[in-house]
Amino acid sequence: MTFDEFGLKEQILKAITELGFESPMPIQERTIPYIINCGKDLVALAQTGTGKTAAFGLPTLQQLNENENRIQMLVLAPTRELCIQISNDLKNFSKYFKKLRVVPVYGGEDIVRQLKQLDVAPQILVATPGRLIDLCKRKKVNISNIQFLVLDEADEMLNMGFQEDIQTIIEQTPQDRRTFLFSATMPKEIANIVSKYMNDYEEISVGKKNAGAENVQHVYYMVQAKNRYLALKRIVDLNPDIYGIVFCRTRQETKEVAEHLMKDGYNADALHGDLSQPQRDSVMQKFRIKNLQLLVATDVAARGLDVNDLTHVINYNLPDDVEVYTHRSGRTGRANKSGVSVSIIHTKERHKIRAIEKIINKNFEQAQIPNGLEVCKKQLMYFISKMENVTVNDEEIDPFMPEIFARLNSMSREELIKRFASIEFNRFLEYYKDAIDLNIEVKEERQKDGEKGKRSGRKGHGERTRFKINKGARDGFTPRRLLGLINDTTDDKSISVGDIEITQNFSFFDIFNDQVDKIINAFSQQRRVMLQPVSDDNPRKNSQRRFNDNEHRDAHRDHKKKRHTEDRYDKKGKSGNKFKEERRRQRAERKKGKK
Ligand code: AMP
């Protein structure tokens, strides 16, 4: 499909051809004929970056009258930056309409200056809600005759607390206007606005409702909270071409992370609410033109920053609100490019990942923080490919070559390459030579195993819990027997058991956390074998049946007496009750003794 087929005016076609638009984007294929040919309203579920400005801009321009000096179209947007951007896009699209004027008005800017701009009597006004209300109160703008009302990034406007303002504004516009609402998500507050203020409308969805962009890969890394920054650095180092936003939760965190990155030599800067408007503009501009590789930002500060080719969005901290995650991750993977949304989490945040997976209807991949060697290799190969692709300016460099050859003459080819590669490699090697493993699982495992071993069992199920039972070698327990006990007790052969250790009196083993409940439930039916988690930071620990050393010794003695007649772990009933009674009796005695 081409733009010609929509019957757009010559002036519009000429302008968009100059902008390099060759064919319509999916949302435009649907909205352009709809807005031109049908008199109804529109609700469009679309993320920024899908081409939505042209989606409403081109078909409305087709219908505006440049000879009439009144506001015919009002576009409401959440932020100053978005207002400016929409207004610039509309100016570009309407470049060949000699008398058409577009004016942006937004908060945070001197109102007197903006009043002056309104002198030109624009046909299109692009505004943030607060500033528009102010101007309406001063009777400086008249929106009572508009033909089109566009609510852009409606969900963001509501997130920013503009709900009442939007309603006040809508009520000042004429009933017969056409309303086009664009939103990345559809929370119920938006549905309320739609049902209250919109006439007969059609809903267009580009991508799924409330879904993350299709070409975004969601990845999480699990580290101890104190290692978050080190993990960030490794992730960045593993992606030398990264161009991304690092989202933090607070201004303070944003400042700290950005300062650390800058100090450590990264091409990064911070964007947060404590910056003045000129400072914000300057940082955003540097980022837009890719003078900055990493922008560390709060959600609020990054609103309105519209960049289409981010390779990564990094959640330095996950947001509390899942919808905020959708917004963050939707900033990458735009305009048919792929992108990665990375989250750095600690163990207690895995439930958040699960909650997000449900909403975005996509699974996260748990990735391992790369070790020092992997990072060094990646950086080295990046350097080599840069060398392969560098433009050699023969004319300029040729005059220097004889001298360079003379200097390097004595070196072999191998030595030359090694030295050349070391220029870049040494820097990373130096930093990473003693790098620790940041992955939580691996670290815990090594501590337990005294650095020696790999465990068996499934991969990729994340954290494990270590258990201990009151049966050991003295009871004839072997790893095989332990596995038999677990299989029999749970009646589930899919339970994956790792890191078995049998001591004289106890047996220890690991279970993946998603199977912990099954184990606990199954063993709670067991009278002769007592199960206890051994990890100190395990929140389940306190809620388990526990046994102390005395109890264990008593139980063990009792058990030894009877082992020639009883099955070691399957026997229930009388003897089990006796065992329990004995323990109760001993406990009562101890209590008495204390009194
Ligand atoms: P938007 O979602 O409106 O912010 O647009 C995202 C980017 O896509 C902007 O840089 C637009 O200039 C660009 N764009 C919009 N429509 C097209 C098109 N049909 N072909 C190429 N680029 C486009």
Coordinates of C-alpha atoms and ligand atoms in Angstrom, one line a residue:
M1 CA 0.0 0.0 0.0
T2 CA 1.2 3.5 -0.7
F3 CA 0.2 7.0 0.6
D4 CA -1.0 7.9 -2.9
E5 CA -3.8 5.4 -2.6
F6 CA -5.4 7.3 0.3
G7 CA -6.1 10.2 -2.0
L8 CA -4.1 12.6 0.3
K9 CA -3.6 16.1 -1.0
E10 CA -0.5 16.9 -3.1
Q11 CA 0.9 19.2 -0.5
I12 CA 0.8 16.4 2.1
L13 CA 2.3 13.8 -0.2
K14 CA 5.1 16.1 -1.2
A15 CA 5.9 16.9 2.5
I16 CA 6.0 13.3 3.6
T17 CA 8.0 12.1 0.6
E18 CA 10.6 14.7 1.7
L19 CA 10.5 13.2 5.2
G20 CA 11.3 9.8 3.7
F21 CA 8.0 8.2 4.4
E22 CA 7.7 5.6 1.6
S23 CA 4.8 3.4 2.8
P24 CA 2.3 3.8 5.6
M25 CA 2.9 2.2 8.9
P26 CA 0.3 -0.4 10.1
I27 CA -1.6 2.1 12.3
Q28 CA -1.7 4.6 9.4
E29 CA -3.1 2.1 7.0
R30 CA -6.0 1.8 9.3
T31 CA -6.6 5.4 10.6
I32 CA -5.9 7.4 7.4
P33 CA -8.8 6.0 5.4
Y34 CA -11.0 5.8 8.5
I35 CA -10.5 9.4 9.5
I36 CA -10.9 10.7 6.0
N37 CA -13.9 8.7 5.0
C38 CA -15.9 8.1 8.1
G39 CA -17.3 10.6 10.4
K40 CA -16.9 8.6 13.6
D41 CA -14.6 8.9 16.6
L42 CA -11.6 6.7 17.2
V43 CA -9.9 4.9 20.0
A44 CA -6.4 3.7 19.1
L45 CA -4.3 1.4 21.2
A46 CA -0.8 2.2 20.1
Q47 CA 2.5 2.8 21.7
T48 CA 4.6 5.8 20.8
G49 CA 6.9 5.0 17.9
T50 CA 4.2 3.3 15.9
G51 CA 3.7 6.3 13.7
K52 CA 0.7 7.7 15.5
T53 CA 1.3 11.4 14.9
A54 CA 1.1 10.9 11.2
A55 CA -1.8 8.5 11.8
F56 CA -4.0 11.3 13.0
G57 CA -2.0 14.2 11.6
L58 CA -2.2 13.4 7.9
P59 CA -6.0 12.6 7.6
T60 CA -6.9 15.7 9.7
L61 CA -4.7 18.0 7.7
Q62 CA -6.5 16.7 4.7
Q63 CA -9.7 18.1 6.1
L64 CA -8.6 21.4 7.8
N65 CA -9.3 24.7 6.2
E66 CA -6.2 26.8 6.1
N67 CA -8.2 29.9 5.1
E68 CA -10.1 30.0 8.3
N69 CA -8.4 31.6 11.2
R70 CA -9.8 29.7 14.2
I71 CA -8.5 26.7 16.2
Q72 CA -9.9 23.7 14.2
M73 CA -7.8 21.0 15.9
L74 CA -6.7 20.6 19.5
V75 CA -4.1 18.0 20.4
L76 CA -3.7 17.3 24.1
A77 CA -0.5 15.7 25.2
P78 CA 1.0 14.9 28.6
T79 CA 4.3 16.7 28.4
R80 CA 6.1 19.7 27.1
E81 CA 8.5 17.6 25.1
L82 CA 5.7 15.6 23.4
C83 CA 3.9 18.9 22.6
I84 CA 6.9 20.2 20.9
Q85 CA 7.5 17.0 19.0
I86 CA 3.9 16.6 17.8
S87 CA 3.8 20.3 16.8
N88 CA 7.1 19.9 14.9
D89 CA 5.8 16.8 13.1
L90 CA 2.6 18.6 12.2
K91 CA 4.5 21.6 11.0
N92 CA 6.6 19.2 8.8
F93 CA 3.5 17.5 7.4
S94 CA 1.8 20.8 6.7
K95 CA 4.8 22.6 5.3
Y96 CA 3.2 23.1 1.9
F97 CA 0.0 24.6 3.3
K98 CA 1.1 28.2 3.2
K99 CA -1.5 29.5 5.6
L100 CA -1.6 26.7 8.1
R101 CA -0.2 27.4 11.5
V102 CA 0.6 25.0 14.4
V103 CA 1.4 26.4 17.9
P104 CA 2.4 24.4 20.9
V105 CA 1.6 25.6 24.4
Y106 CA 2.8 23.9 27.6
G107 CA 3.6 24.4 31.2
G108 CA 7.0 25.4 32.5
E109 CA 7.5 28.1 29.8
D110 CA 6.9 31.8 30.1
I111 CA 3.2 32.3 29.5
V112 CA 3.8 35.8 28.0
R113 CA 6.0 34.3 25.3
Q114 CA 3.4 31.7 24.5
L115 CA 0.6 34.4 24.4
K116 CA 2.7 36.1 21.8
Q117 CA 2.9 33.0 19.7
L118 CA -0.9 32.7 19.8
D119 CA -1.1 36.0 18.0
V120 CA -0.7 34.1 14.7
A121 CA -4.1 32.6 15.2
P122 CA -3.2 29.0 14.7
Q123 CA -5.6 26.4 13.2
I124 CA -3.8 23.7 15.2
L125 CA -3.1 24.0 18.9
V126 CA -1.0 21.4 20.7
A127 CA -1.2 21.7 24.4
T128 CA -0.6 20.2 27.8
P129 CA -3.9 20.2 29.8
G130 CA -2.8 22.5 32.7
R131 CA -1.5 25.3 30.5
L132 CA -4.5 25.1 28.2
I133 CA -6.9 25.6 31.1
D134 CA -4.9 28.6 32.2
L135 CA -5.1 30.1 28.7
C136 CA -8.8 29.3 28.4
K137 CA -9.4 31.1 31.8
R138 CA -7.5 34.1 30.5
K139 CA -9.7 33.9 27.4
K140 CA -6.7 33.8 25.2
V141 CA -7.8 30.7 23.3
N142 CA -11.1 29.6 22.1
I143 CA -11.7 25.9 21.7
S144 CA -15.4 26.1 21.4
N145 CA -15.4 25.6 17.6
I146 CA -12.9 22.9 17.1
Q147 CA -13.5 20.1 14.6
F148 CA -11.0 17.6 15.9
L149 CA -9.9 16.8 19.4
V150 CA -6.9 14.4 19.8
L151 CA -6.0 13.0 23.2
D152 CA -2.5 11.7 22.8
E153 CA -0.9 9.3 25.3
A154 CA -4.1 9.4 27.2
D155 CA -3.0 6.9 29.8
E156 CA 0.1 9.1 30.5
M157 CA -2.0 12.1 31.0
L158 CA -4.1 10.3 33.5
N159 CA -1.0 9.0 35.3
M160 CA 0.1 12.6 35.6
G161 CA -3.1 13.6 37.3
F162 CA -4.7 15.4 34.4
Q163 CA -8.0 13.6 34.6
E164 CA -10.1 16.5 35.8
D165 CA -8.3 19.0 33.5
I166 CA -9.1 16.8 30.6
Q167 CA -12.8 16.6 31.5
T168 CA -12.9 20.4 32.0
I169 CA -11.3 20.9 28.6
I170 CA -13.6 18.4 26.8
E171 CA -16.6 20.1 28.2
Q172 CA -15.5 23.4 26.6
T173 CA -15.4 21.8 23.1
P174 CA -18.4 21.4 20.9
Q175 CA -20.5 18.3 21.0
D176 CA -20.1 17.7 17.3
R177 CA -16.3 17.5 17.4
R178 CA -14.6 14.3 16.4
T179 CA -12.5 12.8 19.1
F180 CA -9.4 10.6 18.5
L181 CA -7.9 9.0 21.6
F182 CA -4.5 7.4 21.5
S183 CA -3.2 5.3 24.4
A184 CA -0.6 2.6 24.9
T185 CA -2.8 0.9 27.6
M186 CA -6.4 0.9 28.4
P187 CA -7.0 1.3 32.1
K188 CA -10.5 1.7 33.4
E189 CA -10.2 5.5 33.8
I190 CA -9.6 5.7 30.0
A191 CA -12.6 3.5 29.4
N192 CA -14.6 5.9 31.5
I193 CA -13.5 8.9 29.5
V194 CA -14.4 7.0 26.3
S195 CA -17.8 6.1 27.5
K196 CA -18.6 9.5 28.9
Y197 CA -17.2 11.8 26.1
M198 CA -16.9 9.9 22.9
N199 CA -19.6 9.3 20.3
D200 CA -19.9 6.3 18.1
Y201 CA -16.3 5.1 17.7
E202 CA -14.2 2.4 16.3
E203 CA -11.3 0.8 18.2
I204 CA -8.1 0.1 16.5
S205 CA -5.4 -1.8 18.2
V206 CA -1.8 -1.9 16.9
G207 CA -0.4 -4.8 18.8
K208 CA -2.2 -6.3 21.7
K209 CA -4.1 -4.4 24.4
N210 CA -1.9 -3.8 27.4
A211 CA 0.8 -5.9 25.8
G212 CA 4.5 -5.1 25.6
A213 CA 5.8 -4.5 22.1
E214 CA 6.1 -7.7 20.1
N215 CA 9.8 -7.3 19.3
V216 CA 10.9 -6.6 22.8
Q217 CA 12.8 -9.4 24.6
H218 CA 12.3 -9.3 28.4
V219 CA 15.3 -10.5 30.4
Y220 CA 16.1 -10.4 34.1
Y221 CA 19.3 -10.9 36.1
M222 CA 19.2 -11.8 39.7
V223 CA 21.8 -10.4 42.0
Q224 CA 22.1 -9.4 45.6
A225 CA 20.7 -5.9 46.0
K226 CA 24.2 -4.5 47.0
N227 CA 25.5 -5.8 43.6
R228 CA 23.0 -4.0 41.4
Y229 CA 25.5 -1.4 40.2
L230 CA 28.2 -3.9 39.4
A231 CA 25.6 -6.0 37.5
L232 CA 24.6 -2.9 35.5
K233 CA 28.2 -2.3 34.5
R234 CA 28.6 -5.8 33.3
I235 CA 25.4 -5.7 31.3
V236 CA 26.6 -2.4 29.7
D237 CA 30.1 -3.8 29.1
L238 CA 28.6 -6.9 27.4
N239 CA 26.7 -4.6 25.0
P240 CA 29.3 -2.2 23.7
D241 CA 26.8 -0.8 21.2
I242 CA 24.2 -0.1 23.8
Y243 CA 22.0 3.0 23.4
G244 CA 19.5 2.9 26.3
I245 CA 17.7 4.4 29.2
V246 CA 18.5 3.1 32.7
F247 CA 15.3 3.6 34.8
C248 CA 15.7 4.4 38.5
R249 CA 13.0 4.9 41.1
T250 CA 14.1 8.1 42.7
R251 CA 15.9 11.3 41.8
Q252 CA 18.6 10.4 44.3
E253 CA 19.2 7.0 42.9
T254 CA 19.2 8.5 39.4
K255 CA 21.9 11.0 40.4
E256 CA 24.0 8.3 42.1
V257 CA 23.9 5.8 39.3
A258 CA 24.7 8.4 36.7
E259 CA 27.5 9.9 38.7
H260 CA 29.0 6.5 39.2
L261 CA 28.7 5.6 35.6
M262 CA 30.3 8.9 34.5
K263 CA 33.1 8.4 37.1
D264 CA 33.7 4.9 35.7
G265 CA 34.2 6.3 32.2
Y266 CA 30.8 5.6 30.7
N267 CA 29.1 7.9 28.3
A268 CA 26.1 8.6 30.5
D269 CA 24.1 11.4 32.1
A270 CA 21.2 11.9 34.4
L271 CA 17.7 13.2 33.7
H272 CA 15.6 13.9 36.8
G273 CA 13.3 16.5 38.3
D274 CA 16.0 18.5 40.0
L275 CA 17.4 19.8 36.7
S276 CA 16.3 23.1 35.3
Q277 CA 14.4 23.1 32.0
P278 CA 17.5 24.2 30.0
Q279 CA 19.5 21.5 31.7
R280 CA 16.9 18.9 30.9
D281 CA 16.7 20.1 27.3
S282 CA 20.4 19.9 26.9
V283 CA 20.6 16.3 28.3
M284 CA 17.7 15.1 26.1
Q285 CA 19.2 16.7 23.0
K286 CA 22.6 15.0 23.7
F287 CA 20.9 11.7 24.1
R288 CA 18.7 12.2 21.0
I289 CA 21.7 12.9 18.8
K290 CA 23.5 10.0 20.4
N291 CA 26.2 12.0 22.0
L292 CA 25.2 10.1 25.1
Q293 CA 24.9 6.3 25.1
L294 CA 23.1 5.9 28.4
L295 CA 20.5 8.1 30.0
V296 CA 19.8 7.4 33.6
A297 CA 16.3 8.7 34.4
T298 CA 13.2 8.6 36.5
D299 CA 10.0 7.7 34.9
V300 CA 8.6 11.2 35.2
A301 CA 11.6 12.9 33.8
A302 CA 11.8 10.5 30.8
R303 CA 8.2 11.2 29.8
G304 CA 8.1 13.0 26.6
L305 CA 11.5 11.9 25.6
D306 CA 10.9 10.2 22.4
V307 CA 13.7 8.2 20.9
N308 CA 12.9 5.4 18.5
D309 CA 16.0 3.3 18.2
L310 CA 16.9 2.4 21.8
T311 CA 18.6 -1.0 21.9
H312 CA 18.0 -1.5 25.6
V313 CA 15.8 -0.3 28.4
I314 CA 17.3 -1.2 31.8
N315 CA 15.2 -1.4 34.9
Y316 CA 17.8 -0.7 37.5
N317 CA 14.9 -1.1 39.9
L318 CA 11.5 -2.5 38.9
P319 CA 8.7 -0.1 39.2
D320 CA 5.9 -0.8 41.7
D321 CA 3.3 -0.4 39.0
V322 CA 3.2 -3.0 36.3
E323 CA 1.9 -0.5 33.8
V324 CA 4.9 1.7 34.3
Y325 CA 7.0 -1.4 33.2
T326 CA 4.9 -1.6 30.1
H327 CA 5.7 2.0 29.3
R328 CA 9.4 1.6 30.0
S329 CA 9.8 -1.5 27.9
G330 CA 7.7 0.0 25.1
R331 CA 10.4 2.5 24.6
T332 CA 12.6 -0.1 22.9
G333 CA 11.7 -2.4 20.0
R334 CA 10.1 0.4 18.1
A335 CA 9.7 1.1 14.4
N336 CA 10.2 -2.6 13.6
K337 CA 13.5 -2.8 15.4
S338 CA 14.2 -5.3 18.1
G339 CA 15.0 -4.3 21.7
V340 CA 15.8 -5.7 25.1
S341 CA 14.1 -4.8 28.3
V342 CA 16.5 -5.7 31.1
S343 CA 15.5 -5.9 34.8
I344 CA 18.0 -6.2 37.6
I345 CA 16.3 -7.8 40.5
H346 CA 17.1 -9.5 43.8
T347 CA 15.6 -12.7 45.0
K348 CA 12.6 -11.2 46.7
E349 CA 11.4 -9.5 43.6
R350 CA 10.7 -12.6 41.5
H351 CA 7.0 -12.3 42.2
K352 CA 7.1 -9.0 40.5
I353 CA 8.5 -10.6 37.3
R354 CA 5.7 -13.2 37.5
A355 CA 3.1 -10.4 37.8
I356 CA 4.5 -8.5 34.8
E357 CA 4.6 -11.7 32.8
K358 CA 0.9 -12.1 33.3
I359 CA 0.1 -8.6 32.2
I360 CA 2.4 -8.4 29.1
N361 CA 1.6 -12.0 28.3
K362 CA 5.2 -12.8 27.6
N363 CA 7.8 -14.7 29.5
F364 CA 11.0 -13.3 30.9
E365 CA 14.2 -15.1 30.3
Q366 CA 16.5 -15.4 33.3
A367 CA 20.0 -14.5 32.1
Q368 CA 23.3 -15.0 33.9
I369 CA 25.4 -12.0 34.6
P370 CA 28.5 -12.5 32.4
N371 CA 31.8 -13.3 34.0
G372 CA 34.8 -11.1 33.5
L373 CA 36.2 -13.3 30.7
E374 CA 33.0 -13.1 28.7
V375 CA 32.9 -9.4 29.0
C376 CA 36.5 -9.1 27.9
K377 CA 36.0 -11.4 24.9
K378 CA 32.9 -9.4 23.8
Q379 CA 34.7 -6.1 24.1
L380 CA 37.7 -7.4 22.2
M381 CA 35.6 -8.8 19.4
Y382 CA 33.7 -5.5 19.3
F383 CA 37.0 -3.7 18.9
I384 CA 38.1 -6.1 16.1
S385 CA 34.9 -5.6 14.2
K386 CA 35.3 -1.8 14.6
M387 CA 38.7 -2.2 13.0
E388 CA 37.3 -4.4 10.2
N389 CA 34.7 -1.8 9.4
V390 CA 36.7 1.4 9.8
T391 CA 36.9 3.6 6.8
V392 CA 40.5 3.9 5.6
N393 CA 41.2 7.3 4.2
D394 CA 44.1 6.3 1.9
E395 CA 44.9 9.8 0.7
E396 CA 45.1 11.2 4.2
I397 CA 47.0 8.4 5.9
D398 CA 49.3 7.4 3.0
P399 CA 51.9 10.1 3.7
F400 CA 52.4 8.8 7.2
M401 CA 52.7 5.1 6.3
P402 CA 56.5 5.0 5.5
E403 CA 57.3 6.3 9.0
I404 CA 54.8 3.9 10.6
F405 CA 56.2 1.0 8.6
A406 CA 59.7 2.0 9.6
R407 CA 58.7 2.0 13.3
L408 CA 57.0 -1.3 13.2
N409 CA 59.3 -3.1 10.9
S410 CA 60.9 -5.2 13.5
M411 CA 57.7 -6.7 14.8
S412 CA 56.2 -9.9 13.5
R413 CA 52.6 -10.0 12.3
E414 CA 51.5 -11.9 15.4
E415 CA 53.2 -9.4 17.8
L416 CA 51.7 -6.5 15.9
I417 CA 48.2 -7.9 16.2
K418 CA 48.6 -8.8 19.8
R419 CA 49.8 -5.3 20.7
F420 CA 47.1 -3.7 18.7
A421 CA 44.4 -5.7 20.3
S422 CA 45.8 -5.2 23.8
I423 CA 45.3 -1.5 23.5
E424 CA 41.6 -2.0 24.2
F425 CA 41.7 -5.4 25.8
N426 CA 44.0 -4.4 28.7
R427 CA 41.6 -1.8 30.0
F428 CA 38.9 -4.5 30.5
L429 CA 41.3 -7.2 31.5
E430 CA 42.6 -5.0 34.3
Y431 CA 39.2 -4.2 35.6
Y432 CA 37.8 -7.7 35.3
K433 CA 40.8 -9.8 36.2
D434 CA 39.5 -10.4 39.8
A435 CA 35.8 -10.0 39.0
I436 CA 33.5 -11.9 41.3
D437 CA 30.6 -14.0 40.2
L438 CA 27.5 -11.8 40.7
N439 CA 24.9 -14.4 40.1
I440 CA 23.2 -15.3 43.3
E441 CA 22.6 -19.0 42.7
V442 CA 26.1 -19.7 41.6
K443 CA 27.5 -17.8 44.5
E444 CA 25.4 -19.6 47.1
E445 CA 26.2 -22.9 45.5
R446 CA 29.9 -22.3 45.6
Q447 CA 29.8 -21.3 49.2
K448 CA 28.1 -24.5 50.1
D449 CA 30.2 -26.7 48.1
G450 CA 33.5 -25.1 49.0
E451 CA 34.0 -24.0 45.4
K452 CA 34.0 -27.5 44.2
G453 CA 31.1 -28.5 42.4
K454 CA 28.3 -28.3 39.9
R455 CA 25.0 -29.7 40.9
S456 CA 22.7 -32.0 39.1
G457 CA 19.2 -31.4 38.2
R458 CA 17.1 -29.0 36.2
K459 CA 18.4 -25.8 34.9
G460 CA 16.8 -22.4 34.8
H461 CA 14.3 -22.7 37.7
G462 CA 16.2 -20.2 39.7
E463 CA 16.8 -20.2 43.4
R464 CA 16.9 -23.3 45.5
T465 CA 16.2 -24.1 49.1
R466 CA 18.4 -26.4 51.1
F467 CA 16.7 -28.9 53.4
K468 CA 17.9 -31.2 56.1
I469 CA 16.3 -34.4 57.4
N470 CA 17.0 -36.3 60.6
K471 CA 18.3 -39.4 58.8
G472 CA 21.9 -39.9 57.9
A473 CA 24.6 -42.5 57.2
R474 CA 24.0 -44.0 60.6
D475 CA 20.5 -44.9 59.5
G476 CA 21.8 -46.5 56.4
F477 CA 21.1 -43.5 54.2
T478 CA 22.8 -43.1 50.9
P479 CA 22.1 -40.5 48.2
R480 CA 20.1 -43.2 46.4
R481 CA 18.1 -44.0 49.4
L482 CA 17.4 -40.3 50.0
L483 CA 16.1 -40.0 46.5
G484 CA 13.9 -43.0 47.0
L485 CA 12.5 -41.5 50.2
I486 CA 11.8 -38.2 48.4
N487 CA 10.2 -40.0 45.4
D488 CA 8.0 -42.2 47.7
T489 CA 7.0 -39.4 50.0
T490 CA 6.1 -36.9 47.3
D491 CA 4.9 -39.6 44.8
D492 CA 6.3 -37.3 42.2
K493 CA 9.3 -38.3 40.1
S494 CA 9.7 -34.8 38.6
I495 CA 11.0 -33.4 41.8
S496 CA 14.6 -32.4 41.1
V497 CA 17.0 -32.9 43.9
G498 CA 20.4 -31.4 43.9
D499 CA 23.5 -31.2 46.1
I500 CA 23.0 -34.2 48.3
E501 CA 25.2 -34.5 51.3
I502 CA 24.9 -37.3 53.8
T503 CA 26.5 -36.9 57.2
Q504 CA 26.4 -39.4 60.1
N505 CA 23.1 -38.1 61.5
F506 CA 21.6 -35.9 58.8
S507 CA 21.0 -35.7 55.1
F508 CA 21.0 -32.4 53.2
F509 CA 19.6 -31.7 49.8
D510 CA 18.5 -28.8 47.6
I511 CA 15.1 -28.3 46.0
F512 CA 14.1 -25.7 43.5
N513 CA 11.9 -23.1 45.1
D514 CA 8.9 -23.8 42.9
Q515 CA 8.8 -27.4 44.3
V516 CA 9.4 -26.5 47.9
D517 CA 5.7 -26.5 48.9
K518 CA 5.2 -29.9 47.4
I519 CA 8.1 -31.3 49.5
I520 CA 7.0 -29.6 52.7
N521 CA 3.4 -30.8 52.3
A522 CA 4.5 -34.4 51.5
F523 CA 6.9 -34.5 54.5
S524 CA 4.4 -33.0 56.9
Q525 CA 2.5 -36.3 56.5
Q526 CA 5.6 -38.2 57.6
R527 CA 6.0 -39.0 61.2
R528 CA 9.4 -40.5 61.3
V529 CA 11.4 -38.2 59.1
M530 CA 11.6 -34.6 59.9
L531 CA 12.3 -32.0 57.4
Q532 CA 13.8 -28.6 58.0
P533 CA 15.0 -25.9 55.6
V534 CA 18.5 -24.9 56.5
S535 CA 19.0 -21.6 54.6
D536 CA 19.2 -18.8 57.1
D537 CA 17.5 -16.2 55.0
N538 CA 14.7 -18.5 54.1
P539 CA 11.4 -16.9 55.1
R540 CA 9.7 -20.2 55.3
K541 CA 12.0 -21.4 58.0
N542 CA 10.0 -20.1 60.9
S543 CA 6.8 -21.7 59.7
Q544 CA 8.3 -25.2 59.4
R545 CA 8.2 -28.1 61.8
R546 CA 11.4 -27.7 63.6
F547 CA 13.4 -29.9 65.8
N548 CA 16.2 -28.9 68.1
D549 CA 19.3 -31.0 68.8
N550 CA 17.9 -32.6 71.9
E551 CA 14.8 -33.6 70.1
H552 CA 16.8 -35.0 67.3
R553 CA 19.0 -37.0 69.7
D554 CA 15.9 -38.3 71.4
A555 CA 14.3 -39.2 68.2
H556 CA 17.4 -40.8 67.0
R557 CA 17.8 -42.9 70.1
D558 CA 14.2 -43.9 69.9
H559 CA 14.5 -44.7 66.3
K560 CA 17.6 -46.9 66.8
K561 CA 15.8 -48.9 69.4
K562 CA 13.1 -49.7 67.0
R563 CA 14.8 -49.9 63.6
H564 CA 15.0 -53.7 63.6
T565 CA 11.3 -54.0 63.5
E566 CA 10.2 -50.9 61.7
D567 CA 10.4 -49.5 58.3
R568 CA 12.6 -46.5 58.5
Y569 CA 10.4 -43.9 57.0
D570 CA 7.2 -45.4 55.7
K571 CA 5.8 -46.7 58.9
K572 CA 2.9 -44.7 60.3
G573 CA 0.4 -45.4 62.9
K574 CA 1.0 -46.8 66.3
S575 CA 4.7 -46.7 66.5
G576 CA 4.7 -43.2 65.0
N577 CA 2.3 -42.0 67.6
K578 CA 4.4 -43.5 70.3
F579 CA 7.3 -41.6 69.0
K580 CA 5.3 -38.4 69.1
E581 CA 4.0 -39.1 72.5
E582 CA 7.6 -39.7 73.8
R583 CA 8.6 -36.3 72.4
R584 CA 5.6 -34.7 73.9
R585 CA 6.4 -36.3 77.3
Q586 CA 10.0 -35.1 77.1
R587 CA 9.0 -31.6 76.2
A588 CA 6.5 -31.5 79.1
E589 CA 9.3 -32.7 81.4
R590 CA 11.6 -30.0 80.2
K591 CA 9.0 -27.4 80.7
K592 CA 8.4 -28.6 84.2
G593 CA 12.1 -28.6 84.9
K594 CA 12.3 -24.9 83.8
K595 CA 9.5 -23.9 86.2
Ligands
AMP1 P1 5.4 8.6 16.2 O1 4.8 7.3 16.7 O2 4.4 9.4 15.6 O3 6.2 9.2 17.2 O4 6.4 8.2 15.0 C1 7.6 7.5 15.1 C2 8.6 7.8 14.1 O5 8.2 7.2 12.9 C3 8.8 9.3 13.8 O6 10.1 9.5 13.7 C4 8.1 9.5 12.4 O7 8.7 10.5 11.7 C5 8.3 8.1 11.8 N1 7.3 7.7 10.8 C6 6.0 7.9 10.9 N2 5.3 7.4 9.9 C7 6.3 6.9 9.1 C8 6.2 6.2 7.8 N3 5.1 5.9 7.2 N4 7.4 5.9 7.2 C9 8.6 6.1 7.9 N5 8.7 6.7 9.1 C10 7.5 7.1 9.6

